[in-house]
Short mmCIF file of C-alpha atoms and ligand atoms in Angstrom, two decimals:
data_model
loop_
_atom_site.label_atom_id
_atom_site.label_comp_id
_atom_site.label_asym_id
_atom_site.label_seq_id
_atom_site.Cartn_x
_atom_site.Cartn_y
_atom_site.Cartn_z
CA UNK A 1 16.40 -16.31 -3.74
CA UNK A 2 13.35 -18.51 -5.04
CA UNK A 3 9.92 -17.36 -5.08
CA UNK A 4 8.47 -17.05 -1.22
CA UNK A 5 5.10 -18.61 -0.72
CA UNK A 6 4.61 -17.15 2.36
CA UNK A 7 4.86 -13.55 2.99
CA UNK A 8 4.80 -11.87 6.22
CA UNK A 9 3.99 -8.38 6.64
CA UNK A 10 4.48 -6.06 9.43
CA UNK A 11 4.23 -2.30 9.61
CA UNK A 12 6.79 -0.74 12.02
CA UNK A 13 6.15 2.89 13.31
CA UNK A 14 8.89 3.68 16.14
CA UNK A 15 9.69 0.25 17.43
CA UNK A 16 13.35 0.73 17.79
CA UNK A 17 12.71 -1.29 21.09
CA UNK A 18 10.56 -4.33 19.80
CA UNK A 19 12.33 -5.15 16.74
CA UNK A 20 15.28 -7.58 18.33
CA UNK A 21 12.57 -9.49 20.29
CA UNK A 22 9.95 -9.22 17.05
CA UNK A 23 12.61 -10.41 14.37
CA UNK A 24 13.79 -13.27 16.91
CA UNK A 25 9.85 -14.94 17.84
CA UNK A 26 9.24 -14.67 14.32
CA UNK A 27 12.40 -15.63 12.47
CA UNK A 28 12.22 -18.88 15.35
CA UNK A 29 8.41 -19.38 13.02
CA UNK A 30 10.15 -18.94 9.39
CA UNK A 31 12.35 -21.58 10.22
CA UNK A 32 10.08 -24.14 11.18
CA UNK A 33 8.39 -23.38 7.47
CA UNK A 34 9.20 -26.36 4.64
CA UNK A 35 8.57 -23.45 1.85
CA UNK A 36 10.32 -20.18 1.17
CA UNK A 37 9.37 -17.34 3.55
CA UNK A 38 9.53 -13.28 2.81
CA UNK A 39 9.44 -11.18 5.91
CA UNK A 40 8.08 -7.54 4.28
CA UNK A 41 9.31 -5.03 6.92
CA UNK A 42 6.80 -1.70 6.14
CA UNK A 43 8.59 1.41 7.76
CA UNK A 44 5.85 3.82 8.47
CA UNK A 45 8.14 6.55 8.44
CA UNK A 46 9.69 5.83 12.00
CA UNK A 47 11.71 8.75 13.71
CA UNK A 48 13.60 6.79 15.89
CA UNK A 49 16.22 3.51 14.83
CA UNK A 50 13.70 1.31 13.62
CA UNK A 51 15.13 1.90 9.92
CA UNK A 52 18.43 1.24 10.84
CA UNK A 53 17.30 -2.04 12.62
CA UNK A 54 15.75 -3.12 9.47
CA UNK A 55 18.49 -2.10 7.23
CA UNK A 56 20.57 -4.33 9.20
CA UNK A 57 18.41 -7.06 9.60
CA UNK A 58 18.25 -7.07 6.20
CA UNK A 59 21.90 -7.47 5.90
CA UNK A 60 22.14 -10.82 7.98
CA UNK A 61 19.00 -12.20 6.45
CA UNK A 62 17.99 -12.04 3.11
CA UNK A 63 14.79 -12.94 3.65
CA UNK A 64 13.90 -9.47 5.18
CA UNK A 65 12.83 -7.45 2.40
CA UNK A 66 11.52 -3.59 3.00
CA UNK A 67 9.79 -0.85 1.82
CA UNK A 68 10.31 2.04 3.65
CA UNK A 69 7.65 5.09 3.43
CA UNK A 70 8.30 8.61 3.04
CA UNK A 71 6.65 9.50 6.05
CA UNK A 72 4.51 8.58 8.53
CA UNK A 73 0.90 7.28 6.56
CA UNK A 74 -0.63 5.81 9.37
CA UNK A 75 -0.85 1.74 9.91
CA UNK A 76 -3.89 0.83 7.37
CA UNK A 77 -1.37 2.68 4.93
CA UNK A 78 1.51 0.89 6.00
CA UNK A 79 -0.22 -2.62 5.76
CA UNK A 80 -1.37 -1.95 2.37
CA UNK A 81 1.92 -0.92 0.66
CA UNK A 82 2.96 -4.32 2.59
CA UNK A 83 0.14 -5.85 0.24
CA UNK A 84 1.20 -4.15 -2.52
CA UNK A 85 4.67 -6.49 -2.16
CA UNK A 86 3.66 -9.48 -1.63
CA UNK A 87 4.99 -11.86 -3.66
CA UNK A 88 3.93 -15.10 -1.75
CA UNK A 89 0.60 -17.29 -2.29
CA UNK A 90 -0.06 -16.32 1.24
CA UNK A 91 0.20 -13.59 2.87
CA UNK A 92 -0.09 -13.21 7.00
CA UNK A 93 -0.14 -9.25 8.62
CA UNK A 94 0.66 -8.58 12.12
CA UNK A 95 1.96 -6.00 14.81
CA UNK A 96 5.21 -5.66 15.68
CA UNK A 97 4.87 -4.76 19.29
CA UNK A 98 3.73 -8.73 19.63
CA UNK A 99 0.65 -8.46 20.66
CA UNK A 100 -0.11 -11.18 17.64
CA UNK A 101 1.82 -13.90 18.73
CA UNK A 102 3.76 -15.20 15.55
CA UNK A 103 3.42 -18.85 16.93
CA UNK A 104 0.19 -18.38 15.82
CA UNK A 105 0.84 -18.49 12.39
CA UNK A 106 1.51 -22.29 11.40
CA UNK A 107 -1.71 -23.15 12.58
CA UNK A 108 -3.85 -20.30 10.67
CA UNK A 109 -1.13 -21.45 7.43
CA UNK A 110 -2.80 -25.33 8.49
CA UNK A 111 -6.15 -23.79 8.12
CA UNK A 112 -5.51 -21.99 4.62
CA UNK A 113 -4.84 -25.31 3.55
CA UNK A 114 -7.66 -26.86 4.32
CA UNK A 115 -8.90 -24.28 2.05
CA UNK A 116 -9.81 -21.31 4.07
CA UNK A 117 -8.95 -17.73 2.26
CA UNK A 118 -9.08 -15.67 5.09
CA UNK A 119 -7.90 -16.62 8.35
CA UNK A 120 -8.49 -13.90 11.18
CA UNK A 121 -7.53 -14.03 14.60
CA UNK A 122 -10.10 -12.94 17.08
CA UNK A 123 -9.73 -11.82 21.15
CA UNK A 124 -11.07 -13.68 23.36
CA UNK A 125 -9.99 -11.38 26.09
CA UNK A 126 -8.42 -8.09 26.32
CA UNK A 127 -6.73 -8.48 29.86
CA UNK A 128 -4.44 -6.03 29.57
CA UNK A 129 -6.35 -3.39 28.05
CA UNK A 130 -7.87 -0.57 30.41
CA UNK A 131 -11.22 -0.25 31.05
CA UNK A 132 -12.02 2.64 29.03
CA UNK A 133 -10.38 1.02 26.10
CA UNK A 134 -12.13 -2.12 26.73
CA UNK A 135 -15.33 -0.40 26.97
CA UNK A 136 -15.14 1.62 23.71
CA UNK A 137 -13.86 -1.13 22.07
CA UNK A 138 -16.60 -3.39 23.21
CA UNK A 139 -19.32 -0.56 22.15
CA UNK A 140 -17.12 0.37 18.89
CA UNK A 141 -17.69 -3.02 17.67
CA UNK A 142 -21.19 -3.65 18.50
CA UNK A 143 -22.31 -0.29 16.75
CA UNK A 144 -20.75 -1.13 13.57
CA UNK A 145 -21.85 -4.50 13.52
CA UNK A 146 -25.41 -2.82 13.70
CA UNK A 147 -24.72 0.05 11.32
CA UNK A 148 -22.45 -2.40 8.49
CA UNK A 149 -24.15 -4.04 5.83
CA UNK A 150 -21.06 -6.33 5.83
CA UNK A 151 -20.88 -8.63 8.83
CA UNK A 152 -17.57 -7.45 10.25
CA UNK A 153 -16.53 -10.09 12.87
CA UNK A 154 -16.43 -8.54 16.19
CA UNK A 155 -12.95 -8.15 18.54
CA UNK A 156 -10.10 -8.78 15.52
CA UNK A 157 -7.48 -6.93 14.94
CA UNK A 158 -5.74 -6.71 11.10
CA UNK A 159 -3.82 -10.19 12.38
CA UNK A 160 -4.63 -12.01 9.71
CA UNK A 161 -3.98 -14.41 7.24
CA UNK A 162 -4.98 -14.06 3.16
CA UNK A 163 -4.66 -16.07 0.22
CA UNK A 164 -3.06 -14.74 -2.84
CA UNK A 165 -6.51 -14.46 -4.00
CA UNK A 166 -7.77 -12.20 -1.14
CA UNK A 167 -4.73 -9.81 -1.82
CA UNK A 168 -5.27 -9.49 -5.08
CA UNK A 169 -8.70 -8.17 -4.81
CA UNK A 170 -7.69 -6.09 -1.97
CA UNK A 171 -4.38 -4.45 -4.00
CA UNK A 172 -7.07 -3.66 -6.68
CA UNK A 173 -9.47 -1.77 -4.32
CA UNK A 174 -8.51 2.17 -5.19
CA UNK A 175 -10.65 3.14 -2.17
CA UNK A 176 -8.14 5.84 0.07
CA UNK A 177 -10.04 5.21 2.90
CA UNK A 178 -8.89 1.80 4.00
CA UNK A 179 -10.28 0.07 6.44
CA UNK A 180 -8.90 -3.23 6.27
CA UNK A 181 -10.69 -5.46 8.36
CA UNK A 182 -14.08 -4.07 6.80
CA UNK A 183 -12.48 -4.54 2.94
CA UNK A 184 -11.23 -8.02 4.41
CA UNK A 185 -14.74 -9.21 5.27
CA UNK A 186 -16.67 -7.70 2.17
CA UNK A 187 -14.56 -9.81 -0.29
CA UNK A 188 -16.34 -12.90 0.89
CA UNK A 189 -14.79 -16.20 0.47
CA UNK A 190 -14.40 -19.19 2.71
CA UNK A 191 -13.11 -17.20 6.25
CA UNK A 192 -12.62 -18.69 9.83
CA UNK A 193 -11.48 -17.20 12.91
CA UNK A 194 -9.15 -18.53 15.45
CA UNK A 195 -9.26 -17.73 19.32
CA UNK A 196 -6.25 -15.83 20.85
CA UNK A 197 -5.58 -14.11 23.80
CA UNK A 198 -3.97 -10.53 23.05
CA UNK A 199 -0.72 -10.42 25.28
CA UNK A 200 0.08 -6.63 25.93
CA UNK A 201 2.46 -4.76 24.03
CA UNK A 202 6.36 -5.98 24.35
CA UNK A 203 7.60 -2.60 24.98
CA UNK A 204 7.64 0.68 23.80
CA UNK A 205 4.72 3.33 23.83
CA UNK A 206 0.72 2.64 21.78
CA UNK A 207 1.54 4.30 18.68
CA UNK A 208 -2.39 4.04 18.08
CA UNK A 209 -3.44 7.85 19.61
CA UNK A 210 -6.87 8.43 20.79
CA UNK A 211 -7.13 10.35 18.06
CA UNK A 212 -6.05 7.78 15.48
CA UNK A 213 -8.55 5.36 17.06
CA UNK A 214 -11.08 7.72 16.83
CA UNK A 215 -10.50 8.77 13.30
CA UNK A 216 -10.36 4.82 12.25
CA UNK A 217 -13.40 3.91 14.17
CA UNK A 218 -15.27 6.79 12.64
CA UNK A 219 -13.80 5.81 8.89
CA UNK A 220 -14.37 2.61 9.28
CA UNK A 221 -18.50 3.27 9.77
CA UNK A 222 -18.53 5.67 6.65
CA UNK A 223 -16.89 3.37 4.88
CA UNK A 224 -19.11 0.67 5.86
CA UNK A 225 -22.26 2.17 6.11
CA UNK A 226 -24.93 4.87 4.80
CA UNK A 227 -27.03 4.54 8.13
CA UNK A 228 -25.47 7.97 9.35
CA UNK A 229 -27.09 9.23 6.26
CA UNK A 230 -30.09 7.85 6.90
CA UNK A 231 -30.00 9.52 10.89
CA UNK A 232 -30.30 12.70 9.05
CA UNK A 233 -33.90 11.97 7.82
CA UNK A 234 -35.04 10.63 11.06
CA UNK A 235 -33.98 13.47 13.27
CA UNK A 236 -35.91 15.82 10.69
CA UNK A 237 -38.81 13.47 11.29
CA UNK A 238 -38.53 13.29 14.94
CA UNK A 239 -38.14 17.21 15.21
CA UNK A 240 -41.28 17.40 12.75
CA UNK A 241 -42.94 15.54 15.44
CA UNK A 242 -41.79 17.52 18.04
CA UNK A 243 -43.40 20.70 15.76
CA UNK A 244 -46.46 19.19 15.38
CA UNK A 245 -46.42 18.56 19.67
CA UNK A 246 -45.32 21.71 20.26
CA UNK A 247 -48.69 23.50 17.73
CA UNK A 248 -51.13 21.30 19.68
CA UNK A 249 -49.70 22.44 23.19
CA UNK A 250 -49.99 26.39 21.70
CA UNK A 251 -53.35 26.02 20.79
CA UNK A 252 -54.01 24.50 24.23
CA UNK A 253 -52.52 27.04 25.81
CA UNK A 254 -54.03 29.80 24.21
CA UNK A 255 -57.80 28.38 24.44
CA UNK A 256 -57.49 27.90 28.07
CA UNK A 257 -54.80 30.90 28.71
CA UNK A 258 -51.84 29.77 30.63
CA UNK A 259 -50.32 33.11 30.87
CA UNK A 260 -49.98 33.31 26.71
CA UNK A 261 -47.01 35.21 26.25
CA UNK A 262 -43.70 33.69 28.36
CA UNK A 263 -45.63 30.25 26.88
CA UNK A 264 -44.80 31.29 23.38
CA UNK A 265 -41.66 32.69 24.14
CA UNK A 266 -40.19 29.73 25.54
CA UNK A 267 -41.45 27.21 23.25
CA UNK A 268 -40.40 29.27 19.84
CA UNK A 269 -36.51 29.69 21.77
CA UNK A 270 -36.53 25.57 22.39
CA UNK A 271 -37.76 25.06 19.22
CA UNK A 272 -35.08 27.07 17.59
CA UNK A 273 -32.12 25.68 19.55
CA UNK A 274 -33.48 22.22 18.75
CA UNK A 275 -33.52 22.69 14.63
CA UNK A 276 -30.73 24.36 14.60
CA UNK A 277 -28.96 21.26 16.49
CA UNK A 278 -30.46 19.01 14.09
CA UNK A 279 -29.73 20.68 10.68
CA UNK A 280 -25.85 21.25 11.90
CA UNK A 281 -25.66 17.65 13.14
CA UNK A 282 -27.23 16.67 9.24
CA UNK A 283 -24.62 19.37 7.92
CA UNK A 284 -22.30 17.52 9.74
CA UNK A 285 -22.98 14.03 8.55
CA UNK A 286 -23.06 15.67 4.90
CA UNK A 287 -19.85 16.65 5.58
CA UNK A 288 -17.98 13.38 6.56
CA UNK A 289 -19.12 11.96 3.94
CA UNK A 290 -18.30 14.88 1.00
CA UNK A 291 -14.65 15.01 2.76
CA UNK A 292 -14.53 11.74 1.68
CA UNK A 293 -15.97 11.68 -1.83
CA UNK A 294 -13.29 14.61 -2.01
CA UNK A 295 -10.64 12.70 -0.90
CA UNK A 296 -11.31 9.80 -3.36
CA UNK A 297 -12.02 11.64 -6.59
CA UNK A 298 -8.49 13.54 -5.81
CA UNK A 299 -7.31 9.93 -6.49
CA UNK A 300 -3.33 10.89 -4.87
CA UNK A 301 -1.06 7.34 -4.75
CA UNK A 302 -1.86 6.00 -1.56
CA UNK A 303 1.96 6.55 -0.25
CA UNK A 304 4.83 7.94 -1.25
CA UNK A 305 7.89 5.43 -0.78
CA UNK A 306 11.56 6.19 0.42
CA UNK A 307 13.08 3.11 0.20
CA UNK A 308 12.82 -0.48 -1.45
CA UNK A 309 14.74 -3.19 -0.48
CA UNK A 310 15.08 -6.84 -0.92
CA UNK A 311 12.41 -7.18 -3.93
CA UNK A 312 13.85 -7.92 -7.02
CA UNK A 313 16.36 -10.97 -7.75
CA UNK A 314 19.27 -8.61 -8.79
CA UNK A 315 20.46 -5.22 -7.53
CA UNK A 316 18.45 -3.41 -4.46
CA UNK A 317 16.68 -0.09 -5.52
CA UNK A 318 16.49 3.04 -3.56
CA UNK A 319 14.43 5.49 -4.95
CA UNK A 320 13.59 8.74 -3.70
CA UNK A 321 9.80 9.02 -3.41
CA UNK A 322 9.00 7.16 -5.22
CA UNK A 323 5.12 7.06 -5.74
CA UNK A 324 2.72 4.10 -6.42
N1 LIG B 401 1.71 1.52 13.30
C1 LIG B 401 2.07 2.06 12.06
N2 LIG B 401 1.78 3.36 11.80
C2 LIG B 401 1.14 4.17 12.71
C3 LIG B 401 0.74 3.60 13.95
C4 LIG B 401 1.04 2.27 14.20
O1 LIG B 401 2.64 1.37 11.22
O2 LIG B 401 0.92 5.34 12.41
C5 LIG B 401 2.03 0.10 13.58
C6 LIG B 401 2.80 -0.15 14.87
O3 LIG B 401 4.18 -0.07 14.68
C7 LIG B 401 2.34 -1.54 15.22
C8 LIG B 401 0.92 -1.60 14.71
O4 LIG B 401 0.80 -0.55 13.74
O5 LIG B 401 3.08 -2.53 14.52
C9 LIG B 401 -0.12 -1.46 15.79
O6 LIG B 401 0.13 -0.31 16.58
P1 LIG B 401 -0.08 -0.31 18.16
O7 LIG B 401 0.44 -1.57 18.74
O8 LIG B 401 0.51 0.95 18.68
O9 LIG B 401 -1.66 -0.21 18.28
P2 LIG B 401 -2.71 -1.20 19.00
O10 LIG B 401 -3.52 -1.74 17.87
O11 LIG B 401 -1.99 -2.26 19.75
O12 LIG B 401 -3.49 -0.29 19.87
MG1 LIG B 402 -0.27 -2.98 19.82
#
């Protein structure tokens, strides 16, 4: 096979019932392509068929090349040992439940050669969506946008497309906790969005928990920013203020005797509750951001891998964990 220069890379967790539909929209896209195409199938360790699928897809086309993870590592994971592959000048990520419509991608690959490095794909609306995701979403966004010292671009997803260049930079970041969006936008470079509407999911269940959304919204604003640090500080200063308050009403009290005693009582029990609350919330914020230094200096390979396929000219390797 000659050298791709376009790589397209999609992590698959469970989507034994998108893949026929996902391979078809998008192998209709490689074929309009003039240049070489590499479809990088990432297998977040699946439990269901989804390996076989891609096993077999890889049999009838050889441009399906995969790695396959030795468990599940969760999809920022999964789209960076995509990265980690790519052996294209260009490199485009989506979903596989098709919410990013691949028929998208020759006009972001028009825009990259006009000479943009980053092409994302933003929302314009979230039909689908409920209301509560909508809503956090919506606010999720917003807040980080405040709290970031990088501008990340509001309502996109990791659809995406990045030059060789981009990928590079981001396949040298050692970071563990990878937010890719945020790492997209702090690289800099000529970027441009395109408009999309998100269609819902093709079938099959969110494999994005609450909880995973939670824990990526909340690692993407440590990563991103030192404000919460900074919070810690201002609550001691607002409940210094409320000390000083709370003196002045005692000795107002006490020179004009509002029954003295229950007074005192009730302001010292308030006052406790209230530093207490702010020194575990500071604690707290400590914390989440320790955990993390922790989790960096441990410096563990990113993934462990199961399976490669596809990647080299001659024989297919399987290796058993392999790690980065
Ligand atoms: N995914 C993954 N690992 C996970 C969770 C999700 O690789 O632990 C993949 C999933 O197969 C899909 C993409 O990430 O291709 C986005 O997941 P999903 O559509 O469930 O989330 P959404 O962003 O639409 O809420
Ligand atoms: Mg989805």
């Amino acid at each position: 096979m000659i050298k791709p220069q376009y790589s397209f890379i999609i992590p698959i967790f469970n989507e034994e019932e998108t893949i026929p539909e996902l391979y078809k929209r998008v192998s209709a896209v490689m074929n309009q392509m003039e240049e070489a195409v590499e479809l990088i199938l990432v297998n977040d360790g699946s439990n269901d068929r989804s390996l076989e699928q891609i096993r077999t897809l890889r049999q009838q086309d050889t441009r399906v090349c995969y790695v396959s993870l030795a468990r599940n590592f969760g999809h920022q994971i999964a789209v960076t040992a995509g990265l980690n592959f790519v052996r294209g000048q260009v490199a485009v990520i989506l979903d596989a439940d098709l919410q990013d419509p691949p028929e998208l991608i020759p006009e972001m690959l028009g825009l990259w050669r006009q000479g943009y490095q980053v092409v994302y794909a933003q929302r314009s609306k979230r039909r689908h969506a409920s209301w509560i995701k909508r809503l956090t979403a919506f606010s999720f966004y917003r807040l980080l946008q405040r709290l970031s010292d990088v501008k990340i671009p509001s309502d996109t997803g990791d659809f995406c497309l990045l030059d060789r260049q981009v990928v590079d930079l981001l396949n040298a970041m050692p970071e563990r906790n990878r937010y890719i969006r945020g790492l997209r936008s702090w690289v800099g470079f000529r970027q441009t969005a395109i408009r999309f509407e998100r269609d819902p999911r093709f079938a099959g269940q969110v494999k994005y928990t609450f909880r995973k959304s939670f824990a990526l919204a909340i690692n993407s604003i440590l990563s991103f920013s030192q404000v919460p640090l900074r919070l810690a500080t201002y609550l001691g200063l607002v409940s210094a203020g409320f000390a000083l308050i709370m003196m002045l009403l005692v000795l107002y009290w006490r020179l004009f005797s509002l029954s003295p005693q229950l007074v005192g009582f009730s302001i010292i029990t308030i006052a406790q509750f209230f530093l207490g609350a702010v020194q575990l919330i500071c604690i707290g914020i400590l914390g989440e951001y320790i955990g993390r230094i922790y989790e960096e200096v441990k410096a563990r390979p990113l993934y462990t891998i199961g399976e490669i396929v596809g990647f080299t000219q001659t024989e297919d390797i399987v290796i058993e964990s392999l790690s980065r």
